[in-house]
Amino acid sequence: MSGRREFSGFAGGPLVADVYGPEGAPAVLLLHGGGQTRHAWGNAAQALGAAGWYTVALDLPGHGESAWASDGDYRIETLARTMCNVWRQLGRPLAVVGASLGGLASMAAVGLPDAPPIAALVLVDIAPRMEEAGVERIVSFMRAQPEGFASLEEAAQHIAAYRGKPMTGPLEGLKKNLRLNAQGRWIWHWDPLMMSEANHNHRRDAESYERALRGLQSPTLLVRGQRSDVITKEDAEALVKTLPQARFVDLRDAGHMIAGDANDAFTASVREFLLEVMPPSPASAAAVAAT
């Protein structure tokens, strides 16, 4: 079963998600990285829904079809409070899967005094301690081309230069991340204020994320791309040492954009982890099998 769902609690308006799997089953919330949309997960959302979890792929505030902040506030504290609102609407049990910006918001959220408890946390190539050069490369990519692109081909070349390999698949797929403006140029499907200094400077405080995670007792999985320039193996090991139920896996042939680089391996890693720590109920699995 698949569909569309909206969540309230964000100052700019509703947040939009695609949902898969049986309602009432343990929920998995997928939070993409900055500058992406809910479509960034490839077939992971559908696969997890087919395995029996109620899977929610959300457009973060200011991204995709979700509302933009009326006051331009995308500070990590604001995103964390917003995620807690979404968690409350999903109820329990809930596993949160956060990539890059989605992971930063998730780490900050679990440290809030009124944060709803979650059953599991999956961090996708993100940790409290990050490599400055890798972060700056992302920032440069997101801040480049503010006037947009003359064609989808030009956008594809820009993305390929960032990823270090040519894009595969039809260019039409880029329309999930770009939109055509009144001037006939393709611009990113997210609010440029997301990368303002006021918003971005709040995202780099490693100690604040470590404090937020200090009381987390839920099983935690860090999925790292072996080619990542955002977190090193040492950064991943540092996180594992601070959490009582944490582990991490390194995925070959993947960089920072793991779901795009190695979707099948990523999905398998998350599914295996969730089957151990938050399995779908027998009823939900039976409902999927019957469809």
mmCIF file of C-alpha atoms in Angstrom:
data_model
loop_
_atom_site.group_PDB
_atom_site.id
_atom_site.type_symbol
_atom_site.label_atom_id
_atom_site.label_comp_id
_atom_site.label_asym_id
_atom_site.label_seq_id
_atom_site.Cartn_x
_atom_site.Cartn_y
_atom_site.Cartn_z
ATOM 1 C CA MET A 1 0.000 0.000 0.000
ATOM 2 C CA SER A 2 1.321 3.445 -0.873
ATOM 3 C CA GLY A 3 0.012 6.967 -0.698
ATOM 4 C CA ARG A 4 0.622 10.538 0.348
ATOM 5 C CA ARG A 5 0.465 12.049 3.824
ATOM 6 C CA GLU A 6 0.836 15.530 5.287
ATOM 7 C CA PHE A 7 2.166 16.454 8.728
ATOM 8 C CA SER A 8 1.409 19.610 10.681
ATOM 9 C CA GLY A 9 3.486 21.548 13.193
ATOM 10 C CA PHE A 10 5.828 23.544 10.948
ATOM 11 C CA ALA A 11 5.569 27.345 10.914
ATOM 12 C CA GLY A 12 5.403 27.578 7.134
ATOM 13 C CA GLY A 13 2.665 24.992 6.615
ATOM 14 C CA PRO A 14 2.337 21.228 6.085
ATOM 15 C CA LEU A 15 5.140 18.768 5.418
ATOM 16 C CA VAL A 16 4.565 16.252 2.621
ATOM 17 C CA ALA A 17 5.525 12.575 2.590
ATOM 18 C CA ASP A 18 5.093 9.429 0.531
ATOM 19 C CA VAL A 19 4.034 6.448 2.629
ATOM 20 C CA TYR A 20 4.375 2.726 1.988
ATOM 21 C CA GLY A 21 3.355 -0.402 3.830
ATOM 22 C CA PRO A 22 0.503 -1.170 6.217
ATOM 23 C CA GLU A 23 -0.841 1.499 8.543
ATOM 24 C CA GLY A 24 -0.555 0.469 12.171
ATOM 25 C CA ALA A 25 2.742 -1.333 11.621
ATOM 26 C CA PRO A 26 5.934 -0.116 13.311
ATOM 27 C CA ALA A 27 6.919 3.081 11.497
ATOM 28 C CA VAL A 28 10.161 3.979 9.720
ATOM 29 C CA LEU A 29 10.711 7.680 9.008
ATOM 30 C CA LEU A 30 13.202 8.520 6.232
ATOM 31 C CA LEU A 31 14.756 12.008 6.404
ATOM 32 C CA HIS A 32 16.849 12.996 3.374
ATOM 33 C CA GLY A 33 19.890 15.250 3.170
ATOM 34 C CA GLY A 34 20.039 18.967 2.510
ATOM 35 C CA GLY A 35 19.115 19.968 -1.024
ATOM 36 C CA GLN A 36 17.420 16.619 -1.714
ATOM 37 C CA THR A 37 13.779 15.533 -1.621
ATOM 38 C CA ARG A 38 11.884 12.486 -0.400
ATOM 39 C CA HIS A 39 12.678 10.815 -3.722
ATOM 40 C CA ALA A 40 16.387 10.593 -2.806
ATOM 41 C CA TRP A 41 15.875 7.193 -1.143
ATOM 42 C CA GLY A 42 15.499 5.357 -4.431
ATOM 43 C CA ASN A 43 13.609 2.115 -3.880
ATOM 44 C CA ALA A 44 14.494 1.906 -0.168
ATOM 45 C CA ALA A 45 11.151 3.304 0.991
ATOM 46 C CA GLN A 46 9.148 0.919 -1.179
ATOM 47 C CA ALA A 47 11.310 -2.033 -0.135
ATOM 48 C CA LEU A 48 10.908 -1.336 3.577
ATOM 49 C CA GLY A 49 7.168 -0.886 3.123
ATOM 50 C CA ALA A 50 7.007 -4.183 1.246
ATOM 51 C CA ALA A 51 8.845 -5.839 4.149
ATOM 52 C CA GLY A 52 6.055 -4.858 6.544
ATOM 53 C CA TRP A 53 6.995 -1.490 8.047
ATOM 54 C CA TYR A 54 4.860 1.628 7.688
ATOM 55 C CA THR A 55 7.510 3.624 5.840
ATOM 56 C CA VAL A 56 7.362 7.420 5.545
ATOM 57 C CA ALA A 57 9.665 9.293 3.138
ATOM 58 C CA LEU A 58 9.343 12.935 4.173
ATOM 59 C CA ASP A 59 10.248 16.144 2.358
ATOM 60 C CA LEU A 60 12.136 18.162 4.976
ATOM 61 C CA PRO A 61 10.981 21.730 5.675
ATOM 62 C CA GLY A 62 11.882 23.975 2.756
ATOM 63 C CA HIS A 63 12.397 21.005 0.406
ATOM 64 C CA GLY A 64 10.327 19.398 -2.320
ATOM 65 C CA GLU A 65 6.597 19.801 -1.771
ATOM 66 C CA SER A 66 6.897 20.671 1.923
ATOM 67 C CA ALA A 67 6.286 24.216 3.093
ATOM 68 C CA TRP A 68 9.016 26.833 3.217
ATOM 69 C CA ALA A 69 9.648 28.609 6.509
ATOM 70 C CA SER A 70 7.623 31.825 6.606
ATOM 71 C CA ASP A 71 10.410 33.468 8.619
ATOM 72 C CA GLY A 72 13.326 31.778 6.834
ATOM 73 C CA ASP A 73 14.306 29.888 10.007
ATOM 74 C CA TYR A 74 15.948 26.543 9.257
ATOM 75 C CA ARG A 75 18.287 26.433 12.221
ATOM 76 C CA ILE A 76 19.051 22.948 13.440
ATOM 77 C CA GLU A 77 17.096 23.624 16.651
ATOM 78 C CA THR A 78 14.023 24.519 14.593
ATOM 79 C CA LEU A 79 14.356 21.435 12.406
ATOM 80 C CA ALA A 80 14.781 19.270 15.519
ATOM 81 C CA ARG A 81 11.578 20.613 17.101
ATOM 82 C CA THR A 82 9.750 20.077 13.826
ATOM 83 C CA MET A 83 10.931 16.478 13.631
ATOM 84 C CA CYS A 84 9.657 15.849 17.153
ATOM 85 C CA ASN A 85 6.232 17.075 15.998
ATOM 86 C CA VAL A 86 6.326 14.565 13.158
ATOM 87 C CA TRP A 87 7.434 11.790 15.533
ATOM 88 C CA ARG A 88 4.432 12.493 17.789
ATOM 89 C CA GLN A 89 2.048 12.243 14.843
ATOM 90 C CA LEU A 90 3.553 8.896 13.827
ATOM 91 C CA GLY A 91 3.356 7.429 17.318
ATOM 92 C CA ARG A 92 5.274 4.364 18.470
ATOM 93 C CA PRO A 93 7.161 2.205 17.771
ATOM 94 C CA LEU A 94 9.216 4.401 15.458
ATOM 95 C CA ALA A 95 12.639 4.122 13.840
ATOM 96 C CA VAL A 96 14.225 7.267 12.397
ATOM 97 C CA VAL A 97 16.616 7.107 9.423
ATOM 98 C CA GLY A 98 18.433 10.391 8.796
ATOM 99 C CA ALA A 99 20.925 11.197 6.043
ATOM 100 C CA SER A 100 23.214 14.230 6.302
ATOM 101 C CA LEU A 101 20.939 17.170 7.262
ATOM 102 C CA GLY A 102 18.174 14.718 8.174
ATOM 103 C CA GLY A 103 20.640 12.958 10.459
ATOM 104 C CA LEU A 104 21.774 16.199 12.085
ATOM 105 C CA ALA A 105 18.159 17.131 12.813
ATOM 106 C CA SER A 106 17.542 13.648 14.228
ATOM 107 C CA MET A 107 20.587 13.786 16.517
ATOM 108 C CA ALA A 108 19.538 17.202 17.813
ATOM 109 C CA ALA A 109 15.941 16.052 18.258
ATOM 110 C CA VAL A 110 16.689 13.073 20.514
ATOM 111 C CA GLY A 111 18.353 15.463 22.968
ATOM 112 C CA LEU A 112 15.324 17.723 23.411
ATOM 113 C CA PRO A 113 13.690 17.405 26.857
ATOM 114 C CA ASP A 114 10.274 16.654 25.367
ATOM 115 C CA ALA A 115 11.451 14.413 22.526
ATOM 116 C CA PRO A 116 9.216 11.365 22.040
ATOM 117 C CA PRO A 117 11.168 8.137 22.564
ATOM 118 C CA ILE A 118 12.153 6.269 19.412
ATOM 119 C CA ALA A 119 12.833 2.569 19.012
ATOM 120 C CA ALA A 120 15.904 2.932 16.787
ATOM 121 C CA LEU A 121 18.080 5.503 15.038
ATOM 122 C CA VAL A 122 19.923 5.069 11.727
ATOM 123 C CA LEU A 123 22.441 7.736 10.736
ATOM 124 C CA VAL A 124 23.395 7.743 7.058
ATOM 125 C CA ASP A 125 26.948 9.018 6.516
ATOM 126 C CA ILE A 126 26.644 11.588 9.283
ATOM 127 C CA ALA A 127 27.964 11.775 12.841
ATOM 128 C CA PRO A 128 28.640 14.482 15.424
ATOM 129 C CA ARG A 129 32.204 14.861 14.204
ATOM 130 C CA MET A 130 32.561 15.643 10.511
ATOM 131 C CA GLU A 131 35.389 16.437 8.133
ATOM 132 C CA GLU A 132 35.494 20.147 7.339
ATOM 133 C CA ALA A 133 36.653 19.695 3.748
ATOM 134 C CA GLY A 134 33.799 17.325 2.945
ATOM 135 C CA VAL A 135 31.229 19.614 4.534
ATOM 136 C CA GLU A 136 32.566 22.594 2.595
ATOM 137 C CA ARG A 137 32.307 20.649 -0.646
ATOM 138 C CA ILE A 138 28.595 20.075 0.027
ATOM 139 C CA VAL A 139 28.074 23.724 0.941
ATOM 140 C CA SER A 140 29.828 24.886 -2.234
ATOM 141 C CA PHE A 141 27.684 22.570 -4.338
ATOM 142 C CA MET A 142 24.449 23.770 -2.749
ATOM 143 C CA ARG A 143 25.334 27.449 -2.988
ATOM 144 C CA ALA A 144 26.486 27.243 -6.612
ATOM 145 C CA GLN A 145 24.222 28.092 -9.541
ATOM 146 C CA PRO A 146 21.721 30.293 -7.637
ATOM 147 C CA GLU A 147 20.351 31.421 -11.006
ATOM 148 C CA GLY A 148 19.604 27.808 -11.964
ATOM 149 C CA PHE A 149 20.357 25.846 -15.120
ATOM 150 C CA ALA A 150 19.456 26.402 -18.742
ATOM 151 C CA SER A 151 18.639 22.705 -19.214
ATOM 152 C CA LEU A 152 18.411 19.394 -17.416
ATOM 153 C CA GLU A 153 21.599 18.372 -19.232
ATOM 154 C CA GLU A 154 23.460 21.272 -17.646
ATOM 155 C CA ALA A 155 22.132 20.329 -14.215
ATOM 156 C CA ALA A 156 23.194 16.705 -14.768
ATOM 157 C CA GLN A 157 26.733 17.834 -15.575
ATOM 158 C CA HIS A 158 26.848 19.896 -12.368
ATOM 159 C CA ILE A 159 25.688 16.923 -10.281
ATOM 160 C CA ALA A 160 28.103 14.546 -12.006
ATOM 161 C CA ALA A 161 31.023 16.879 -11.272
ATOM 162 C CA TYR A 162 30.098 16.862 -7.582
ATOM 163 C CA ARG A 163 29.640 13.100 -7.379
ATOM 164 C CA GLY A 164 32.728 12.351 -9.447
ATOM 165 C CA LYS A 165 30.909 10.082 -11.860
ATOM 166 C CA PRO A 166 28.382 10.530 -14.669
ATOM 167 C CA MET A 167 24.705 10.324 -13.922
ATOM 168 C CA THR A 168 22.800 7.227 -14.963
ATOM 169 C CA GLY A 169 19.141 6.966 -15.801
ATOM 170 C CA PRO A 170 16.844 9.316 -17.698
ATOM 171 C CA LEU A 171 17.224 13.061 -17.205
ATOM 172 C CA GLU A 172 13.493 13.274 -16.508
ATOM 173 C CA GLY A 173 14.272 11.969 -13.038
ATOM 174 C CA LEU A 174 15.916 15.294 -12.204
ATOM 175 C CA LYS A 175 12.489 16.935 -12.224
ATOM 176 C CA LYS A 176 12.014 15.499 -8.735
ATOM 177 C CA ASN A 177 14.809 17.786 -7.507
ATOM 178 C CA LEU A 178 14.436 20.743 -9.874
ATOM 179 C CA ARG A 179 11.567 22.958 -10.974
ATOM 180 C CA LEU A 180 11.147 25.268 -13.929
ATOM 181 C CA ASN A 181 10.837 28.927 -12.906
ATOM 182 C CA ALA A 182 9.126 31.802 -14.692
ATOM 183 C CA GLN A 183 12.354 32.648 -16.512
ATOM 184 C CA GLY A 184 12.529 29.184 -18.036
ATOM 185 C CA ARG A 185 15.468 28.013 -15.915
ATOM 186 C CA TRP A 186 15.687 24.890 -13.814
ATOM 187 C CA ILE A 187 16.229 25.747 -10.141
ATOM 188 C CA TRP A 188 16.639 23.526 -7.106
ATOM 189 C CA HIS A 189 13.454 22.384 -5.398
ATOM 190 C CA TRP A 190 14.428 23.861 -2.026
ATOM 191 C CA ASP A 191 14.517 27.226 -0.270
ATOM 192 C CA PRO A 192 17.864 29.022 -0.861
ATOM 193 C CA LEU A 193 17.619 30.442 2.662
ATOM 194 C CA MET A 194 18.388 26.923 3.865
ATOM 195 C CA MET A 195 22.058 27.709 3.249
ATOM 196 C CA SER A 196 22.180 31.199 4.711
ATOM 197 C CA GLU A 197 24.943 31.823 7.246
ATOM 198 C CA ALA A 198 22.383 32.233 10.033
ATOM 199 C CA ASN A 199 20.977 28.774 9.349
ATOM 200 C CA HIS A 200 24.091 26.887 8.301
ATOM 201 C CA ASN A 201 26.411 28.037 11.105
ATOM 202 C CA HIS A 202 24.197 26.281 13.658
ATOM 203 C CA ARG A 203 24.846 22.884 12.088
ATOM 204 C CA ARG A 204 28.521 22.435 12.880
ATOM 205 C CA ASP A 205 28.629 22.101 16.673
ATOM 206 C CA ALA A 206 29.922 18.566 17.244
ATOM 207 C CA GLU A 207 29.757 18.854 21.019
ATOM 208 C CA SER A 208 26.070 19.800 20.940
ATOM 209 C CA TYR A 209 25.231 16.641 18.972
ATOM 210 C CA GLU A 210 27.285 14.533 21.360
ATOM 211 C CA ARG A 211 25.422 16.052 24.315
ATOM 212 C CA ALA A 212 22.095 15.384 22.583
ATOM 213 C CA LEU A 213 22.974 11.739 22.017
ATOM 214 C CA ARG A 214 24.385 11.170 25.503
ATOM 215 C CA GLY A 215 21.143 9.850 26.962
ATOM 216 C CA LEU A 216 20.068 7.836 23.921
ATOM 217 C CA GLN A 217 19.467 4.215 24.851
ATOM 218 C CA SER A 218 17.887 3.134 21.562
ATOM 219 C CA PRO A 219 19.819 0.843 19.198
ATOM 220 C CA THR A 220 21.720 2.972 16.705
ATOM 221 C CA LEU A 221 23.219 2.116 13.334
ATOM 222 C CA LEU A 222 25.648 4.340 11.441
ATOM 223 C CA VAL A 223 25.859 3.505 7.746
ATOM 224 C CA ARG A 224 28.991 5.034 6.211
ATOM 225 C CA GLY A 225 30.135 5.121 2.608
ATOM 226 C CA GLN A 226 33.729 3.970 2.317
ATOM 227 C CA ARG A 227 34.397 6.792 -0.173
ATOM 228 C CA SER A 228 32.836 9.426 2.076
ATOM 229 C CA ASP A 229 34.714 12.671 2.592
ATOM 230 C CA VAL A 230 32.217 13.833 5.244
ATOM 231 C CA ILE A 231 32.914 11.290 7.978
ATOM 232 C CA THR A 232 35.943 9.058 8.353
ATOM 233 C CA LYS A 233 36.099 5.591 9.858
ATOM 234 C CA GLU A 234 37.551 7.253 12.974
ATOM 235 C CA ASP A 235 34.568 9.630 13.154
ATOM 236 C CA ALA A 236 32.242 6.630 12.977
ATOM 237 C CA GLU A 237 34.153 4.724 15.647
ATOM 238 C CA ALA A 238 34.070 7.772 17.926
ATOM 239 C CA LEU A 239 30.265 7.766 17.764
ATOM 240 C CA VAL A 240 30.032 4.037 18.450
ATOM 241 C CA LYS A 241 32.174 4.411 21.561
ATOM 242 C CA THR A 242 29.823 7.006 23.043
ATOM 243 C CA LEU A 243 26.564 5.056 22.650
ATOM 244 C CA PRO A 244 25.782 1.815 24.491
ATOM 245 C CA GLN A 245 23.885 0.182 21.617
ATOM 246 C CA ALA A 246 25.607 1.609 18.537
ATOM 247 C CA ARG A 247 27.283 -0.099 15.600
ATOM 248 C CA PHE A 248 28.379 0.945 12.146
ATOM 249 C CA VAL A 249 28.802 -0.575 8.719
ATOM 250 C CA ASP A 250 31.002 0.570 5.840
ATOM 251 C CA LEU A 251 29.485 0.232 2.382
ATOM 252 C CA ARG A 252 31.813 -0.306 -0.543
ATOM 253 C CA ASP A 253 31.438 1.764 -3.706
ATOM 254 C CA ALA A 254 29.508 4.451 -1.841
ATOM 255 C CA GLY A 255 30.309 8.049 -1.047
ATOM 256 C CA HIS A 256 28.306 10.526 1.001
ATOM 257 C CA MET A 257 25.160 9.986 -1.093
ATOM 258 C CA ILE A 258 24.814 6.357 -0.031
ATOM 259 C CA ALA A 259 21.220 5.736 -1.108
ATOM 260 C CA GLY A 260 22.117 6.945 -4.595
ATOM 261 C CA ASP A 261 25.471 5.162 -4.818
ATOM 262 C CA ALA A 262 24.607 1.760 -3.324
ATOM 263 C CA ASN A 263 20.851 1.599 -2.833
ATOM 264 C CA ASP A 264 20.498 -2.177 -2.634
ATOM 265 C CA ALA A 265 23.309 -2.587 -0.100
ATOM 266 C CA PHE A 266 22.003 0.353 1.939
ATOM 267 C CA THR A 267 18.464 -1.014 2.004
ATOM 268 C CA ALA A 268 19.701 -4.471 3.004
ATOM 269 C CA SER A 269 21.758 -3.016 5.878
ATOM 270 C CA VAL A 270 18.816 -1.042 7.240
ATOM 271 C CA ARG A 271 16.373 -3.924 6.828
ATOM 272 C CA GLU A 272 18.688 -6.355 8.630
ATOM 273 C CA PHE A 273 19.137 -3.900 11.515
ATOM 274 C CA LEU A 274 15.418 -3.173 11.841
ATOM 275 C CA LEU A 275 14.499 -6.857 11.733
ATOM 276 C CA GLU A 276 16.647 -7.260 14.828
ATOM 277 C CA VAL A 277 15.663 -4.170 16.829
ATOM 278 C CA MET A 278 12.127 -3.297 15.609
ATOM 279 C CA PRO A 279 10.664 -6.113 13.519
ATOM 280 C CA PRO A 280 7.352 -5.578 11.742
ATOM 281 C CA SER A 281 4.492 -7.209 13.575
ATOM 282 C CA PRO A 282 3.268 -10.566 12.277
ATOM 283 C CA ALA A 283 -0.028 -8.890 11.390
ATOM 284 C CA SER A 284 1.657 -6.205 9.293
ATOM 285 C CA ALA A 285 3.858 -8.729 7.521
ATOM 286 C CA ALA A 286 0.799 -10.857 6.746
ATOM 287 C CA ALA A 287 -1.045 -7.801 5.409
ATOM 288 C CA VAL A 288 1.790 -7.061 2.986
ATOM 289 C CA ALA A 289 1.984 -10.672 1.868
ATOM 290 C CA ALA A 290 -1.744 -10.635 1.112
ATOM 291 C CA THR A 291 -1.545 -7.602 -1.192
#
